[in-house]
């Protein structure tokens, strides 16, 4: 069975060499006679795995000592509640709603306090990023929240919003480690790893230490307090041990590739191949305002639902997998994360040209 080019938005493509290495270690991890999947999370061997993963992630991003790295469970969606539970001291937060996930986070926060929607792009089906240079930031806001890259709609914040001194909280699930970041501009940066880093089941949260306190909303469960996990080095309970092990391998792969500057260059090259074709195509067209386009998720349409369905079906037969757009928007979407090789994007464009010629 030949491997397909997997354009899934998540769980998504992983580097082949990581998969091969994990396969080799499946039965016997480095001579210990068992798989990481079977290993005690309290063992010295596992402690080394999680410590190395954190060290490599700190190295890749350049995370200073006053930020904690937490490996958590519950998906990014659990963070929609954990963030207000842990950070809403004044019970006020400002949300910039640029897609479905930011909208869900905003709705969830409303259960814990006053969640203000201070900007939105819903008026044009989330096809752009609103101007965030001078927003009506609430004086008593505990934080300002964004979803930095919108997986479904294919938009990306190219400039972070002006939060006027308030703490920035960002969901980076679908652009995590796709380019260099200045972590000091964020109070909290978090993401589910199943799009760009590892298998489903792990969330990484990078949190400035002063935001991790015992002063949380009354009734916040022990397991949903950042302090619980920070104090225990992400080992308060059994962590998603195997998923963290794979993330650690991906961090090493990224370092070997040359780090985040090198991966950004590669991602820009891949995205340009696809966007350049979409911009001159007579059949396909992108759905996002040019200046807000994501490097990771590229939605496009033909304008005909029938043709869209035909395209997805025939692409799958050609070994181009998971190109159907999200159920809420239809059309097509190519997710071209770090591990998608350039050849995958070239093959996709080649197929699109052929399809266009046959269905003109």
mmCIF file of C-alpha atoms in Angstrom:
data_model
loop_
_atom_site.group_PDB
_atom_site.id
_atom_site.type_symbol
_atom_site.label_atom_id
_atom_site.label_comp_id
_atom_site.label_asym_id
_atom_site.label_seq_id
_atom_site.Cartn_x
_atom_site.Cartn_y
_atom_site.Cartn_z
ATOM 1 C CA UNK A 1 0.000 0.000 0.000
ATOM 2 C CA UNK A 2 1.530 3.284 -1.117
ATOM 3 C CA UNK A 3 1.109 6.282 1.203
ATOM 4 C CA UNK A 4 -1.345 8.934 0.029
ATOM 5 C CA UNK A 5 -0.836 12.684 0.173
ATOM 6 C CA UNK A 6 -2.933 13.500 3.229
ATOM 7 C CA UNK A 7 -4.424 17.017 3.179
ATOM 8 C CA UNK A 8 -6.522 16.446 6.300
ATOM 9 C CA UNK A 9 -6.998 19.403 8.662
ATOM 10 C CA UNK A 10 -6.384 17.220 11.719
ATOM 11 C CA UNK A 11 -5.495 14.598 12.783
ATOM 12 C CA UNK A 12 -3.061 15.313 10.017
ATOM 13 C CA UNK A 13 0.090 14.283 8.180
ATOM 14 C CA UNK A 14 3.178 13.541 10.287
ATOM 15 C CA UNK A 15 6.809 13.408 9.099
ATOM 16 C CA UNK A 16 7.516 9.979 7.625
ATOM 17 C CA UNK A 17 10.836 9.644 9.390
ATOM 18 C CA UNK A 18 9.082 10.218 12.734
ATOM 19 C CA UNK A 19 6.559 7.482 11.952
ATOM 20 C CA UNK A 20 9.336 5.084 10.911
ATOM 21 C CA UNK A 21 11.376 5.797 14.034
ATOM 22 C CA UNK A 22 8.312 5.255 16.247
ATOM 23 C CA UNK A 23 7.581 2.009 14.410
ATOM 24 C CA UNK A 24 11.124 0.781 15.059
ATOM 25 C CA UNK A 25 10.771 1.584 18.746
ATOM 26 C CA UNK A 26 7.239 0.239 19.103
ATOM 27 C CA UNK A 27 8.139 -3.116 20.684
ATOM 28 C CA UNK A 28 11.282 -2.099 22.492
ATOM 29 C CA UNK A 29 12.102 1.515 23.336
ATOM 30 C CA UNK A 30 15.881 1.846 23.413
ATOM 31 C CA UNK A 31 16.554 -1.502 25.021
ATOM 32 C CA UNK A 32 14.091 -1.234 27.890
ATOM 33 C CA UNK A 33 12.086 -4.216 26.578
ATOM 34 C CA UNK A 34 8.762 -2.422 26.274
ATOM 35 C CA UNK A 35 6.919 0.169 24.231
ATOM 36 C CA UNK A 36 6.538 3.785 25.387
ATOM 37 C CA UNK A 37 2.826 2.981 25.183
ATOM 38 C CA UNK A 38 3.251 0.488 28.057
ATOM 39 C CA UNK A 39 5.699 2.451 30.161
ATOM 40 C CA UNK A 40 5.016 3.988 33.559
ATOM 41 C CA UNK A 41 4.850 7.769 33.352
ATOM 42 C CA UNK A 42 6.663 7.731 36.717
ATOM 43 C CA UNK A 43 9.673 5.865 35.309
ATOM 44 C CA UNK A 44 13.067 7.493 34.809
ATOM 45 C CA UNK A 45 12.910 6.600 31.119
ATOM 46 C CA UNK A 46 9.627 8.448 30.626
ATOM 47 C CA UNK A 47 10.810 11.423 32.675
ATOM 48 C CA UNK A 48 13.690 11.771 30.210
ATOM 49 C CA UNK A 49 11.249 11.654 27.261
ATOM 50 C CA UNK A 50 9.027 14.459 28.607
ATOM 51 C CA UNK A 51 12.001 16.552 29.809
ATOM 52 C CA UNK A 52 13.665 16.328 26.389
ATOM 53 C CA UNK A 53 10.418 17.193 24.627
ATOM 54 C CA UNK A 54 10.041 20.334 26.749
ATOM 55 C CA UNK A 55 13.695 21.330 26.308
ATOM 56 C CA UNK A 56 13.495 20.956 22.522
ATOM 57 C CA UNK A 57 10.249 22.958 22.355
ATOM 58 C CA UNK A 58 11.779 25.727 24.479
ATOM 59 C CA UNK A 59 14.773 25.722 22.170
ATOM 60 C CA UNK A 60 12.684 25.859 18.975
ATOM 61 C CA UNK A 61 10.509 28.792 20.077
ATOM 62 C CA UNK A 62 12.981 30.497 22.408
ATOM 63 C CA UNK A 63 10.763 30.231 25.492
ATOM 64 C CA UNK A 64 12.160 32.213 28.435
ATOM 65 C CA UNK A 65 12.330 30.841 31.985
ATOM 66 C CA UNK A 66 9.310 32.830 33.189
ATOM 67 C CA UNK A 67 6.995 30.750 30.981
ATOM 68 C CA UNK A 68 5.769 27.260 31.857
ATOM 69 C CA UNK A 69 5.246 24.572 29.223
ATOM 70 C CA UNK A 70 2.306 22.297 30.031
ATOM 71 C CA UNK A 71 1.378 19.086 28.226
ATOM 72 C CA UNK A 72 -2.357 18.708 28.826
ATOM 73 C CA UNK A 73 -5.364 16.662 27.739
ATOM 74 C CA UNK A 74 -8.924 17.556 26.784
ATOM 75 C CA UNK A 75 -8.289 19.043 23.363
ATOM 76 C CA UNK A 76 -8.090 22.747 22.541
ATOM 77 C CA UNK A 77 -11.834 22.880 23.211
ATOM 78 C CA UNK A 78 -11.249 22.256 26.932
ATOM 79 C CA UNK A 79 -9.089 25.382 26.990
ATOM 80 C CA UNK A 80 -12.179 27.402 26.044
ATOM 81 C CA UNK A 81 -13.288 26.849 29.652
ATOM 82 C CA UNK A 82 -9.905 26.568 31.379
ATOM 83 C CA UNK A 83 -8.836 30.026 30.214
ATOM 84 C CA UNK A 84 -11.707 31.951 31.838
ATOM 85 C CA UNK A 85 -11.665 29.649 34.894
ATOM 86 C CA UNK A 86 -7.996 30.483 35.487
ATOM 87 C CA UNK A 87 -7.674 34.031 34.143
ATOM 88 C CA UNK A 88 -11.017 35.821 34.574
ATOM 89 C CA UNK A 89 -10.244 37.637 37.845
ATOM 90 C CA UNK A 90 -12.447 40.638 36.952
ATOM 91 C CA UNK A 91 -14.902 38.379 35.132
ATOM 92 C CA UNK A 92 -14.390 40.372 31.908
ATOM 93 C CA UNK A 93 -12.614 39.300 28.711
ATOM 94 C CA UNK A 94 -12.464 40.587 25.127
ATOM 95 C CA UNK A 95 -12.747 38.204 22.169
ATOM 96 C CA UNK A 96 -11.879 38.730 18.499
ATOM 97 C CA UNK A 97 -14.099 36.315 16.590
ATOM 98 C CA UNK A 98 -12.565 35.290 13.269
ATOM 99 C CA UNK A 99 -13.931 31.782 12.877
ATOM 100 C CA UNK A 100 -15.880 28.925 14.377
ATOM 101 C CA UNK A 101 -13.329 28.042 17.079
ATOM 102 C CA UNK A 102 -12.967 31.624 18.324
ATOM 103 C CA UNK A 103 -16.767 31.859 18.347
ATOM 104 C CA UNK A 104 -17.049 28.689 20.446
ATOM 105 C CA UNK A 105 -14.375 29.989 22.847
ATOM 106 C CA UNK A 106 -16.250 33.310 23.171
ATOM 107 C CA UNK A 107 -19.551 31.524 23.839
ATOM 108 C CA UNK A 108 -17.930 29.293 26.471
ATOM 109 C CA UNK A 109 -16.314 32.258 28.243
ATOM 110 C CA UNK A 110 -19.757 33.838 28.549
ATOM 111 C CA UNK A 111 -20.624 31.142 31.103
ATOM 112 C CA UNK A 112 -17.970 32.476 33.496
ATOM 113 C CA UNK A 113 -18.191 36.246 33.092
ATOM 114 C CA UNK A 114 -18.712 39.022 30.583
ATOM 115 C CA UNK A 115 -17.218 37.988 27.235
ATOM 116 C CA UNK A 116 -17.153 40.958 24.881
ATOM 117 C CA UNK A 117 -16.981 40.374 21.136
ATOM 118 C CA UNK A 118 -14.847 43.394 20.223
ATOM 119 C CA UNK A 119 -14.255 42.513 16.554
ATOM 120 C CA UNK A 120 -15.541 39.902 14.118
ATOM 121 C CA UNK A 121 -15.343 38.882 10.469
ATOM 122 C CA UNK A 122 -18.565 36.898 10.518
ATOM 123 C CA UNK A 123 -20.213 39.451 8.187
ATOM 124 C CA UNK A 124 -18.210 37.989 5.277
ATOM 125 C CA UNK A 125 -18.176 34.319 6.324
ATOM 126 C CA UNK A 126 -14.888 34.788 8.203
ATOM 127 C CA UNK A 127 -13.015 35.345 4.937
ATOM 128 C CA UNK A 128 -10.763 38.092 6.335
ATOM 129 C CA UNK A 129 -9.071 39.308 9.531
ATOM 130 C CA UNK A 130 -10.544 42.563 10.871
ATOM 131 C CA UNK A 131 -8.362 45.609 11.560
ATOM 132 C CA UNK A 132 -7.150 45.137 15.126
ATOM 133 C CA UNK A 133 -4.932 48.208 15.433
ATOM 134 C CA UNK A 134 -7.351 50.244 17.576
ATOM 135 C CA UNK A 135 -9.979 48.052 19.201
ATOM 136 C CA UNK A 136 -12.421 49.013 21.983
ATOM 137 C CA UNK A 137 -10.453 47.054 24.605
ATOM 138 C CA UNK A 138 -12.345 46.956 27.912
ATOM 139 C CA UNK A 139 -10.563 48.754 30.736
ATOM 140 C CA UNK A 140 -11.176 45.888 33.146
ATOM 141 C CA UNK A 141 -10.563 43.040 30.642
ATOM 142 C CA UNK A 142 -8.536 40.205 32.088
ATOM 143 C CA UNK A 143 -7.282 39.230 28.636
ATOM 144 C CA UNK A 144 -7.820 39.587 24.876
ATOM 145 C CA UNK A 145 -8.398 36.322 22.998
ATOM 146 C CA UNK A 146 -7.708 35.314 19.396
ATOM 147 C CA UNK A 147 -7.601 32.166 17.302
ATOM 148 C CA UNK A 148 -4.454 32.991 15.331
ATOM 149 C CA UNK A 149 -4.955 30.707 12.340
ATOM 150 C CA UNK A 150 -8.442 29.686 11.288
ATOM 151 C CA UNK A 151 -8.399 26.078 10.151
ATOM 152 C CA UNK A 152 -11.871 26.070 8.585
ATOM 153 C CA UNK A 153 -11.752 29.441 6.813
ATOM 154 C CA UNK A 154 -8.043 29.654 5.981
ATOM 155 C CA UNK A 155 -7.247 33.057 7.505
ATOM 156 C CA UNK A 156 -4.248 34.041 9.648
ATOM 157 C CA UNK A 157 -3.360 37.029 11.818
ATOM 158 C CA UNK A 158 -0.237 38.452 10.140
ATOM 159 C CA UNK A 159 -0.040 41.179 12.803
ATOM 160 C CA UNK A 160 -1.072 40.538 16.383
ATOM 161 C CA UNK A 161 -3.866 42.766 17.707
ATOM 162 C CA UNK A 162 -3.038 45.865 19.716
ATOM 163 C CA UNK A 163 -4.275 44.721 23.132
ATOM 164 C CA UNK A 164 -3.420 48.073 24.759
ATOM 165 C CA UNK A 165 -1.398 46.388 27.470
ATOM 166 C CA UNK A 166 -3.857 43.581 28.190
ATOM 167 C CA UNK A 167 -2.741 39.928 28.231
ATOM 168 C CA UNK A 168 -2.988 38.227 24.832
ATOM 169 C CA UNK A 169 -4.321 34.662 24.800
ATOM 170 C CA UNK A 170 -3.981 32.792 21.487
ATOM 171 C CA UNK A 171 -5.206 29.469 20.179
ATOM 172 C CA UNK A 172 -2.502 28.479 17.681
ATOM 173 C CA UNK A 173 -3.667 24.897 17.058
ATOM 174 C CA UNK A 174 -3.338 25.000 13.264
ATOM 175 C CA UNK A 175 -0.218 27.188 12.938
ATOM 176 C CA UNK A 176 1.790 25.847 15.892
ATOM 177 C CA UNK A 177 5.533 25.767 15.050
ATOM 178 C CA UNK A 178 4.926 26.769 11.418
ATOM 179 C CA UNK A 179 7.023 29.949 11.761
ATOM 180 C CA UNK A 180 9.090 31.809 14.362
ATOM 181 C CA UNK A 181 7.128 33.555 17.135
ATOM 182 C CA UNK A 182 7.959 36.046 19.880
ATOM 183 C CA UNK A 183 6.381 34.251 22.819
ATOM 184 C CA UNK A 184 6.843 37.305 25.064
ATOM 185 C CA UNK A 185 3.986 39.003 23.189
ATOM 186 C CA UNK A 186 1.601 36.374 24.557
ATOM 187 C CA UNK A 187 0.373 35.633 28.059
ATOM 188 C CA UNK A 188 -0.940 32.246 26.966
ATOM 189 C CA UNK A 189 -0.319 30.408 23.711
ATOM 190 C CA UNK A 190 -1.925 27.005 23.362
ATOM 191 C CA UNK A 191 -2.851 24.468 20.730
ATOM 192 C CA UNK A 192 -4.043 20.955 20.111
ATOM 193 C CA UNK A 193 -1.103 19.127 18.535
ATOM 194 C CA UNK A 194 -3.054 16.969 16.055
ATOM 195 C CA UNK A 195 -2.692 19.445 13.200
ATOM 196 C CA UNK A 196 0.978 20.290 13.021
ATOM 197 C CA UNK A 197 2.865 18.438 15.756
ATOM 198 C CA UNK A 198 1.571 15.027 16.796
ATOM 199 C CA UNK A 199 -1.324 12.633 17.313
ATOM 200 C CA UNK A 200 -4.676 13.723 18.754
ATOM 201 C CA UNK A 201 -4.937 13.799 22.533
ATOM 202 C CA UNK A 202 -2.290 16.347 23.560
ATOM 203 C CA UNK A 203 -2.655 20.085 24.094
ATOM 204 C CA UNK A 204 0.433 22.194 24.681
ATOM 205 C CA UNK A 205 -0.046 25.388 26.697
ATOM 206 C CA UNK A 206 2.775 27.899 27.113
ATOM 207 C CA UNK A 207 1.821 30.227 29.962
ATOM 208 C CA UNK A 208 3.570 33.192 31.574
ATOM 209 C CA UNK A 209 4.214 32.282 35.211
ATOM 210 C CA UNK A 210 2.438 35.274 36.774
ATOM 211 C CA UNK A 211 -0.814 34.025 35.208
ATOM 212 C CA UNK A 212 -0.554 30.665 36.991
ATOM 213 C CA UNK A 213 -2.023 31.192 40.440
ATOM 214 C CA UNK A 214 -4.288 29.473 42.951
ATOM 215 C CA UNK A 215 -6.702 32.400 42.547
ATOM 216 C CA UNK A 216 -9.151 30.769 40.130
ATOM 217 C CA UNK A 217 -12.927 30.989 39.760
ATOM 218 C CA UNK A 218 -14.753 29.282 42.644
ATOM 219 C CA UNK A 219 -15.631 25.697 41.803
ATOM 220 C CA UNK A 220 -12.836 25.241 39.243
ATOM 221 C CA UNK A 221 -11.973 21.504 39.338
ATOM 222 C CA UNK A 222 -8.452 20.590 40.457
ATOM 223 C CA UNK A 223 -7.737 19.074 37.034
ATOM 224 C CA UNK A 224 -8.719 22.312 35.273
ATOM 225 C CA UNK A 225 -6.315 24.533 37.214
ATOM 226 C CA UNK A 226 -3.079 25.415 35.430
ATOM 227 C CA UNK A 227 -1.277 25.503 38.782
ATOM 228 C CA UNK A 228 -2.073 21.808 39.363
ATOM 229 C CA UNK A 229 -0.211 20.845 36.191
ATOM 230 C CA UNK A 230 2.559 23.443 36.445
ATOM 231 C CA UNK A 231 3.441 22.360 39.999
ATOM 232 C CA UNK A 232 3.582 18.694 38.926
ATOM 233 C CA UNK A 233 5.580 19.195 35.703
ATOM 234 C CA UNK A 234 2.616 17.978 33.591
ATOM 235 C CA UNK A 235 2.625 14.712 35.570
ATOM 236 C CA UNK A 236 -0.142 15.368 38.127
ATOM 237 C CA UNK A 237 -1.997 12.417 36.637
ATOM 238 C CA UNK A 238 -1.177 10.030 33.798
ATOM 239 C CA UNK A 239 -0.451 12.324 30.841
ATOM 240 C CA UNK A 240 -1.092 11.444 27.173
ATOM 241 C CA UNK A 241 2.289 9.736 27.380
ATOM 242 C CA UNK A 242 2.624 8.251 23.890
ATOM 243 C CA UNK A 243 1.365 11.429 22.203
ATOM 244 C CA UNK A 244 3.965 13.516 24.057
ATOM 245 C CA UNK A 245 6.665 11.041 22.952
ATOM 246 C CA UNK A 246 5.654 11.571 19.287
ATOM 247 C CA UNK A 247 5.584 15.373 19.772
ATOM 248 C CA UNK A 248 9.139 15.115 21.112
ATOM 249 C CA UNK A 249 10.205 13.315 17.941
ATOM 250 C CA UNK A 250 8.581 16.014 15.792
ATOM 251 C CA UNK A 251 10.454 18.725 17.736
ATOM 252 C CA UNK A 252 13.734 16.921 16.969
ATOM 253 C CA UNK A 253 12.706 16.630 13.302
ATOM 254 C CA UNK A 254 11.999 20.380 13.178
ATOM 255 C CA UNK A 255 15.390 21.164 14.705
ATOM 256 C CA UNK A 256 17.036 18.885 12.143
ATOM 257 C CA UNK A 257 15.137 20.725 9.375
ATOM 258 C CA UNK A 258 16.758 23.965 10.522
ATOM 259 C CA UNK A 259 14.222 25.258 13.049
ATOM 260 C CA UNK A 260 11.228 27.551 12.641
ATOM 261 C CA UNK A 261 12.809 30.026 10.183
ATOM 262 C CA UNK A 262 13.637 27.180 7.796
ATOM 263 C CA UNK A 263 10.190 25.587 8.145
ATOM 264 C CA UNK A 264 8.512 28.958 7.500
ATOM 265 C CA UNK A 265 10.483 29.299 4.265
ATOM 266 C CA UNK A 266 9.365 25.833 3.198
ATOM 267 C CA UNK A 267 5.743 26.569 4.155
ATOM 268 C CA UNK A 268 5.787 29.812 2.142
ATOM 269 C CA UNK A 269 7.136 27.934 -0.870
ATOM 270 C CA UNK A 270 4.367 25.297 -0.664
ATOM 271 C CA UNK A 271 1.605 27.862 -0.138
ATOM 272 C CA UNK A 272 2.842 29.971 -3.078
ATOM 273 C CA UNK A 273 2.590 26.976 -5.439
ATOM 274 C CA UNK A 274 -1.074 26.515 -4.567
ATOM 275 C CA UNK A 275 -2.121 30.171 -4.252
ATOM 276 C CA UNK A 276 -0.361 31.136 -7.509
ATOM 277 C CA UNK A 277 -2.348 28.469 -9.316
ATOM 278 C CA UNK A 278 -5.644 29.515 -7.683
ATOM 279 C CA UNK A 279 -5.029 33.151 -8.661
ATOM 280 C CA UNK A 280 -4.778 32.315 -12.366
ATOM 281 C CA UNK A 281 -7.217 29.400 -12.544
ATOM 282 C CA UNK A 282 -10.408 29.787 -14.580
ATOM 283 C CA UNK A 283 -12.235 27.081 -12.597
ATOM 284 C CA UNK A 284 -10.957 27.181 -9.005
ATOM 285 C CA UNK A 285 -10.841 30.186 -6.746
ATOM 286 C CA UNK A 286 -9.635 30.845 -3.215
ATOM 287 C CA UNK A 287 -12.127 32.170 -0.665
ATOM 288 C CA UNK A 288 -9.873 34.339 1.525
ATOM 289 C CA UNK A 289 -8.793 37.973 1.175
ATOM 290 C CA UNK A 290 -5.234 37.808 -0.176
ATOM 291 C CA UNK A 291 -3.466 39.627 2.654
ATOM 292 C CA UNK A 292 -5.029 37.340 5.293
ATOM 293 C CA UNK A 293 -4.280 33.969 3.696
ATOM 294 C CA UNK A 294 -3.052 31.127 5.882
ATOM 295 C CA UNK A 295 0.091 29.174 5.005
ATOM 296 C CA UNK A 296 -1.454 26.081 6.596
ATOM 297 C CA UNK A 297 -5.077 25.809 5.424
ATOM 298 C CA UNK A 298 -6.121 26.719 1.889
ATOM 299 C CA UNK A 299 -9.872 26.676 1.142
ATOM 300 C CA UNK A 300 -11.059 26.882 -2.472
ATOM 301 C CA UNK A 301 -14.194 26.322 -4.561
ATOM 302 C CA UNK A 302 -15.306 25.802 -8.164
ATOM 303 C CA UNK A 303 -18.612 27.601 -7.664
ATOM 304 C CA UNK A 304 -20.565 24.399 -8.295
ATOM 305 C CA UNK A 305 -21.358 21.968 -5.459
ATOM 306 C CA UNK A 306 -21.624 19.164 -8.008
ATOM 307 C CA UNK A 307 -18.155 19.891 -9.419
ATOM 308 C CA UNK A 308 -16.720 20.254 -5.915
ATOM 309 C CA UNK A 309 -17.995 16.778 -4.999
ATOM 310 C CA UNK A 310 -16.647 15.340 -8.264
ATOM 311 C CA UNK A 311 -13.259 16.937 -7.613
ATOM 312 C CA UNK A 312 -13.010 15.516 -4.065
ATOM 313 C CA UNK A 313 -13.991 12.041 -5.286
ATOM 314 C CA UNK A 314 -11.547 11.973 -8.214
ATOM 315 C CA UNK A 315 -8.741 13.509 -6.127
ATOM 316 C CA UNK A 316 -9.150 10.709 -3.586
ATOM 317 C CA UNK A 317 -8.896 8.134 -6.388
ATOM 318 C CA UNK A 318 -5.660 9.862 -7.440
ATOM 319 C CA UNK A 319 -4.156 9.455 -3.933
ATOM 320 C CA UNK A 320 -4.941 13.001 -2.766
ATOM 321 C CA UNK A 321 -6.792 12.418 0.496
ATOM 322 C CA UNK A 322 -9.125 14.531 2.667
ATOM 323 C CA UNK A 323 -9.648 17.550 0.402
ATOM 324 C CA UNK A 324 -13.300 18.049 1.286
ATOM 325 C CA UNK A 325 -13.955 21.395 2.991
ATOM 326 C CA UNK A 326 -15.307 21.557 6.532
ATOM 327 C CA UNK A 327 -18.951 20.489 6.753
ATOM 328 C CA UNK A 328 -19.956 24.039 7.770
ATOM 329 C CA UNK A 329 -18.613 25.697 4.595
ATOM 330 C CA UNK A 330 -18.377 23.033 1.878
ATOM 331 C CA UNK A 331 -15.989 23.388 -1.072
ATOM 332 C CA UNK A 332 -12.458 22.087 -0.720
ATOM 333 C CA UNK A 333 -9.599 22.674 1.691
ATOM 334 C CA UNK A 334 -5.975 21.643 1.428
ATOM 335 C CA UNK A 335 -4.187 21.607 4.764
ATOM 336 C CA UNK A 336 -0.491 21.825 3.986
ATOM 337 C CA UNK A 337 1.117 21.554 7.403
ATOM 338 C CA UNK A 338 4.856 21.318 8.146
ATOM 339 C CA UNK A 339 5.021 17.604 7.305
ATOM 340 C CA UNK A 340 3.346 17.920 3.894
ATOM 341 C CA UNK A 341 6.180 17.628 1.341
ATOM 342 C CA UNK A 342 6.498 20.102 -1.547
ATOM 343 C CA UNK A 343 5.812 17.184 -3.953
ATOM 344 C CA UNK A 344 2.385 16.739 -2.344
ATOM 345 C CA UNK A 345 1.382 20.302 -3.199
ATOM 346 C CA UNK A 346 2.862 19.971 -6.701
ATOM 347 C CA UNK A 347 0.854 16.769 -7.254
ATOM 348 C CA UNK A 348 -2.308 18.535 -6.070
ATOM 349 C CA UNK A 349 -1.810 21.455 -8.484
ATOM 350 C CA UNK A 350 -1.009 19.052 -11.314
ATOM 351 C CA UNK A 351 -4.289 17.235 -10.605
ATOM 352 C CA UNK A 352 -6.224 20.532 -10.383
ATOM 353 C CA UNK A 353 -4.898 21.565 -13.815
ATOM 354 C CA UNK A 354 -5.957 18.247 -15.288
ATOM 355 C CA UNK A 355 -9.399 18.485 -13.657
ATOM 356 C CA UNK A 356 -9.830 22.042 -14.945
ATOM 357 C CA UNK A 357 -8.983 21.011 -18.493
ATOM 358 C CA UNK A 358 -11.449 18.107 -18.359
ATOM 359 C CA UNK A 359 -14.273 20.135 -16.799
ATOM 360 C CA UNK A 360 -13.881 23.519 -18.448
#
